[in-house]
Amino acid sequence: MIRDITIGQYYPADSVIHRLDPRTKLFGTMIFLISLFLADSIWAYVLATAVLAAAIRISKVPFSFMVRGLKAIVILLLISVSFNLFLTDGETLVKLGFLRITKEGLYTAAFMAVRLIYLVLGSSLMTLTTTPNELTDGLEKGLGFLKRFGLPIHEVSMMMSIALRFIPILIEETDKIMKAQMARGADFESGNLIQKAKAMVPLLVPLFISAFRRATDLAMAMEARCYRGGEGRTKMKPLKYKSRDRISYLLFFLYIGIIIAMRVML
Amino acid sequence: MGIKAVNLNYIYGQGTAFEQYALKDVNFEIQDGEFIGLIGHTGSGKSTLIQHLNGLLKATSGEIYVNGENIYSPGYNMKALRSKVGLVFQYPEHQLFEVDVFSDVCFGPKNQGLPKEEIERRAREALSLVGLDESYYSQSPFELSGGQKRRVAIAGVLAMEPQVLILDEPTAGLDPRGRDEILDQIDRLHRERGMTIILVSHSMEDVAKYADRLLVMNHGEKLFDGPPKEVFKHYKELEQVGLAAPQITYIVQDLRSRGIDIDDNITTIAEAKEAILALLSGKEKT
Amino acid sequence: MGIIKAANLIFDYIKRDEEDNVEEVNRAIDHLSLDIKKGDFVAILGHNGSGKSTFAKQLNGLLLPTEGTVWISDMNTQDDSLIWEIRKKTGMVFQNPDNQIIGNIVEEDVGFGPENIGVPTDEIWKRVDESLKAVGMTAYRKQSPNKLSGGQKQRVAIAGVMAMRPQCIVLDEPTAMLDPNGRREVIRTVRELNQKEGVTVVLITHYMEEVIHADRVIVMDEGKVVMDGTPREIFSRVEELKQYRLDVPQVTELAYELKQAGVPLPDGVLTREELIDALMNVFEKKRLEWRQDGN
């Protein structure tokens, strides 16, 4: 179900990770993602696993909650794993008709799977511990230097934050309209591709209309509350680095340093 | 005949930490031609319940019989069920999508695979049932007023000629007159066509006025089942679960507590007026 | 002069075709003049399409008059330089609870308005704390708005407005999409703000039970003010209200019906207690008469 996507869903809890500056978390997530692509040995993955496990533990987000985000990528995972498994050349381990599994294939497939899973877990950890507003604040401030080149950073981050707020609402709405049309005999499942695409019209038209209506309403509500762009705005939660952020940065550099060292030396 | 629910259970998120009963051991039987008021506060399970009755949700356990047939028996035709049991969702105007009113109403019968003449006959009839004449047929549904949009949406379900019509708060957001018009139309469908009606409502006044029988839901369980006057006698229990009786019930109870011998079966203004006038004049003669 | 004043206000919705020629003109507000006193709780009634929502949007410059003038605390809404000052003075709460909450966390949403008007950080927190407390939503401050009930969402929206320290709150059918419990919750909150904080309230609704406690009730029809008075005055004119596609509370209606049938009851009965007391009086008198007849 679409509901199971955890990316963009905040899990309220009181942990050090929740309290970190969003810029720190963004940077940390980036480092972690980079490290996944630099890691090329079992030991590097062991380290990455340990770091991820520790971070999840500290965040107080239940593991079961994090895993739900993985459901969304199961198909992607299966495809990439089978590609790597069957299409890598090397020493043959098993032969199934025209398919063969090689030792190298098994390795790459396993690494690929772990990489993908960690990628999702790592980014979900960030979104689960950071409110979308903090996240966009982080992006806004972290990328603030781009404003000098005329990029509308405030506007973009405001749009992202609003999009995040409305995703669950629109998902629920999709479900409702779908059911309402099914009650009128609509069939979203059977038929060929073209028929299926045509069957979507009774769902998509009302959904777009509703999205536009919400957008108009929201724009009016924002205007009524004196919103007029980023100019002259103050912040309820201004971003300030604290000592825990400085320590985190140190840890990030230490971690990526070790990963690089492992790549060079092992 | 009618609809029968036996030991109906519906569990959300079964097997997870969020497991929750949305329906718990619900039993009832609705006869052909009844007008049922389904009440309960938000989250009491009434919306979940009505979605079971036309097969949009499948019970975790339990049975539903429509016209004596178990809808969960293998090979049961769910699509045919949705033509028999019409369901009008809350804010049904949000489902409109066609370029004009007439084609939108045709959508249901078209899905039923009927011939063109029959589709159009039904659309015409459905639109006249909700009081929209031919001048509306070619209008865009999006340019109508809120009340008119809603009537088009209701016609969209009526055009499937269901035997049972379920409406989830059909008057939400309408003004008093708009509300009365919709409810009167529903009442006419019931009286003139013998249609079985299940009306989900938050208004005790409305169900007291129209329904023959009330089903009260609370935390996924059926709390009361009976004619309005019986159910509203339990007004204290209703209050405990976040509901209430119609204002008239309270007036009658107040009068009784001050020693006036007024019938406590009264639930509507018309009944109360008659009874009070009778008391004032009746005793004059004695 | 009151906090809100409208003089000869006209507003037309103008529909234009592709060449920008006027295709259709719909007069939503028609020569409306009104003066609302500071600290009052004013309810505006009217059926859908009577112009009441359009009028609400005139009160903080979301719509501007086609003709005539609207003043908020002596500030003309058509003066561009005052528009943000006006929006600070009159806060708006809209019908759909989902479409007016911007923040992903309750407290962040409440802080949105103060952020926009450049309130310093410490002061924002103070205001957010106070506003959440005033609407009784402090316990939910860290929650996602999506997890709240309709009534709670509307209270958050009200807190968001209160955090801008307005003198007046305009609520445009804030209860139309709520269940009875949510409606009561919102109305109770609004009444409290009016009584404790002295905020002027303009409540637009078509639920008659919500206006019983108002200081003043205004009925709109076809863009005009057609009735204006205390709830008691308005509700004693049952037939007239019905003519404007409105209704009266059941208590009022029963009293009215009985009176029509010759029972001596006062006009515009609003509450159950009033009706019971009046009826008991009638019964007492009857008993006396019967006793005398008996003698």
Coordinates of N, CA and C in Angstrom, one line a residue, chain C residues 62-136:
Chain C
L62 N -8.7 40.0 1.8 CA -8.5 39.0 0.8 C -9.3 39.2 -0.4
L63 N -10.4 40.0 -0.3 CA -11.1 40.5 -1.4 C -11.3 42.0 -1.1
L64 N -11.3 42.8 -2.2 CA -11.4 44.2 -2.0 C -12.7 44.7 -2.7
P65 N -13.3 45.7 -2.1 CA -14.7 46.2 -2.6 C -14.6 46.6 -4.1
T66 N -15.7 46.2 -4.8 CA -15.9 46.8 -6.1 C -16.3 48.2 -6.0
E67 N -17.2 48.5 -5.0 CA -17.5 49.9 -4.7 C -17.7 49.9 -3.2
G68 N -17.7 51.1 -2.7 CA -17.9 51.3 -1.2 C -16.6 51.1 -0.5
T69 N -16.6 51.1 0.9 CA -15.4 51.0 1.6 C -15.6 50.1 2.8
V70 N -14.5 49.4 3.2 CA -14.4 48.7 4.5 C -13.3 49.2 5.3
W71 N -13.6 49.5 6.6 CA -12.5 50.0 7.5 C -12.3 48.9 8.6
I72 N -11.1 48.6 8.9 CA -10.8 47.8 10.1 C -10.0 48.7 11.0
S73 N -10.5 49.0 12.2 CA -9.9 49.9 13.1 C -9.4 51.2 12.4
D74 N -10.3 51.8 11.6 CA -10.1 53.0 10.9 C -9.1 52.9 9.7
M75 N -8.7 51.6 9.4 CA -7.8 51.5 8.3 C -8.6 51.0 7.1
N76 N -8.5 51.7 6.0 CA -9.2 51.4 4.7 C -8.6 50.2 4.1
T77 N -9.4 49.1 3.8 CA -8.7 47.9 3.3 C -8.2 48.1 1.9
Q78 N -8.6 49.2 1.2 CA -8.1 49.4 -0.1 C -6.7 50.1 -0.1
D79 N -6.3 50.5 1.0 CA -5.0 51.2 1.1 C -3.9 50.1 1.2
D80 N -3.1 50.0 0.1 CA -2.1 48.9 -0.1 C -1.1 48.9 1.1
S81 N -0.8 50.1 1.6 CA 0.3 50.2 2.6 C -0.2 49.6 3.9
L82 N -1.5 49.5 4.1 CA -2.0 49.0 5.4 C -2.4 47.6 5.4
I83 N -2.3 46.9 4.3 CA -2.9 45.6 4.2 C -2.3 44.6 5.2
W84 N -1.0 44.6 5.5 CA -0.5 43.6 6.4 C -0.9 44.0 7.9
E85 N -1.0 45.3 8.1 CA -1.5 45.8 9.4 C -2.9 45.3 9.6
I86 N -3.7 45.4 8.6 CA -5.1 44.9 8.7 C -5.2 43.4 8.9
R87 N -4.3 42.7 8.2 CA -4.4 41.2 8.4 C -3.9 40.8 9.7
K88 N -3.0 41.6 10.4 CA -2.6 41.3 11.7 C -3.8 41.6 12.7
K89 N -4.6 42.6 12.4 CA -5.7 42.9 13.3 C -6.9 42.0 13.2
T90 N -7.2 41.5 12.0 CA -8.3 40.5 11.8 C -7.7 39.2 11.3
G91 N -7.8 38.2 12.1 CA -7.4 36.9 11.7 C -8.6 36.1 11.1
M92 N -8.3 35.2 10.2 CA -9.4 34.4 9.6 C -9.2 32.9 9.9
V93 N -10.3 32.3 10.1 CA -10.4 30.8 10.2 C -11.3 30.4 9.2
F94 N -10.9 29.4 8.4 CA -11.7 28.9 7.2 C -12.5 27.6 7.5
Q95 N -13.3 27.2 6.5 CA -14.1 26.1 6.7 C -13.4 24.7 6.8
N96 N -12.5 24.5 5.8 CA -11.9 23.2 5.7 C -10.6 23.1 6.6
P97 N -10.7 22.3 7.7 CA -9.5 22.3 8.6 C -8.2 21.9 8.0
D98 N -8.3 21.0 7.0 CA -7.1 20.5 6.3 C -6.4 21.5 5.5
N99 N -7.2 22.4 4.9 CA -6.6 23.3 3.9 C -6.1 24.6 4.5
Q100 N -6.0 24.7 5.8 CA -5.4 26.0 6.3 C -4.3 25.8 7.3
I101 N -3.9 24.5 7.5 CA -2.8 24.3 8.4 C -1.6 24.1 7.5
I102 N -0.6 24.9 7.8 CA 0.6 24.9 6.9 C 1.7 24.0 7.5
G103 N 1.8 24.1 8.8 CA 2.9 23.4 9.5 C 2.7 21.9 9.6
N104 N 3.8 21.1 9.7 CA 3.7 19.7 9.8 C 3.7 19.2 11.2
I105 N 3.8 20.2 12.1 CA 3.8 20.0 13.6 C 2.9 21.1 14.1
V106 N 2.0 20.7 15.1 CA 1.1 21.7 15.6 C 1.8 23.0 16.0
E107 N 2.8 23.0 16.8 CA 3.4 24.2 17.3 C 4.0 25.0 16.1
E108 N 4.6 24.3 15.2 CA 5.2 25.0 14.0 C 4.1 25.8 13.2
D109 N 2.9 25.2 13.2 CA 1.9 25.8 12.4 C 1.4 27.1 13.2
V110 N 1.3 27.0 14.5 CA 0.9 28.2 15.3 C 1.9 29.3 15.1
G111 N 3.2 28.9 15.0 CA 4.2 29.9 14.8 C 4.3 30.6 13.5
F112 N 3.6 30.0 12.5 CA 3.7 30.4 11.1 C 3.4 31.9 10.9
G113 N 2.3 32.3 11.5 CA 1.9 33.7 11.4 C 2.9 34.7 12.0
P114 N 3.2 34.5 13.3 CA 4.3 35.4 13.9 C 5.6 35.4 13.1
E115 N 6.0 34.3 12.5 CA 7.2 34.3 11.7 C 7.0 35.2 10.5
N116 N 5.8 35.2 9.9 CA 5.6 36.0 8.7 C 5.7 37.5 9.0
I117 N 5.3 37.9 10.2 CA 5.3 39.3 10.5 C 6.5 39.7 11.2
G118 N 7.5 38.9 11.3 CA 8.8 39.2 11.8 C 8.9 39.4 13.3
V119 N 8.2 38.6 14.0 CA 8.2 38.6 15.5 C 9.6 37.9 15.9
P120 N 10.3 38.4 16.8 CA 11.5 37.8 17.3 C 11.3 36.4 17.9
T121 N 12.3 35.5 17.7 CA 12.2 34.1 18.1 C 11.6 33.9 19.5
D122 N 12.2 34.5 20.5 CA 11.7 34.3 21.9 C 10.2 34.6 22.0
E123 N 9.9 35.8 21.4 CA 8.5 36.2 21.5 C 7.5 35.2 20.7
I124 N 8.0 34.6 19.6 CA 7.2 33.7 18.9 C 6.9 32.5 19.9
W125 N 7.9 32.0 20.6 CA 7.6 30.9 21.5 C 6.6 31.2 22.5
K126 N 6.8 32.5 23.1 CA 5.8 32.9 24.1 C 4.4 32.9 23.6
R127 N 4.3 33.5 22.4 CA 3.0 33.6 21.8 C 2.4 32.2 21.5
V128 N 3.2 31.3 21.0 CA 2.8 29.9 20.6 C 2.3 29.2 21.9
D129 N 3.1 29.4 23.0 CA 2.7 28.8 24.2 C 1.3 29.3 24.7
E130 N 1.2 30.6 24.7 CA -0.1 31.2 25.1 C -1.3 30.8 24.3
S131 N -1.0 30.9 23.0 CA -2.2 30.6 22.1 C -2.6 29.1 22.2
L132 N -1.7 28.2 22.3 CA -2.0 26.8 22.4 C -2.8 26.6 23.7
K133 N -2.4 27.3 24.7 CA -3.0 27.2 26.0 C -4.5 27.7 25.9
A134 N -4.6 28.8 25.3 CA -5.9 29.5 25.2 C -6.9 28.6 24.5
V135 N -6.5 27.8 23.5 CA -7.4 26.9 22.8 C -7.4 25.5 23.4
G136 N -6.6 25.3 24.5 CA -6.5 24.0 25.1 C -5.9 22.9 24.3

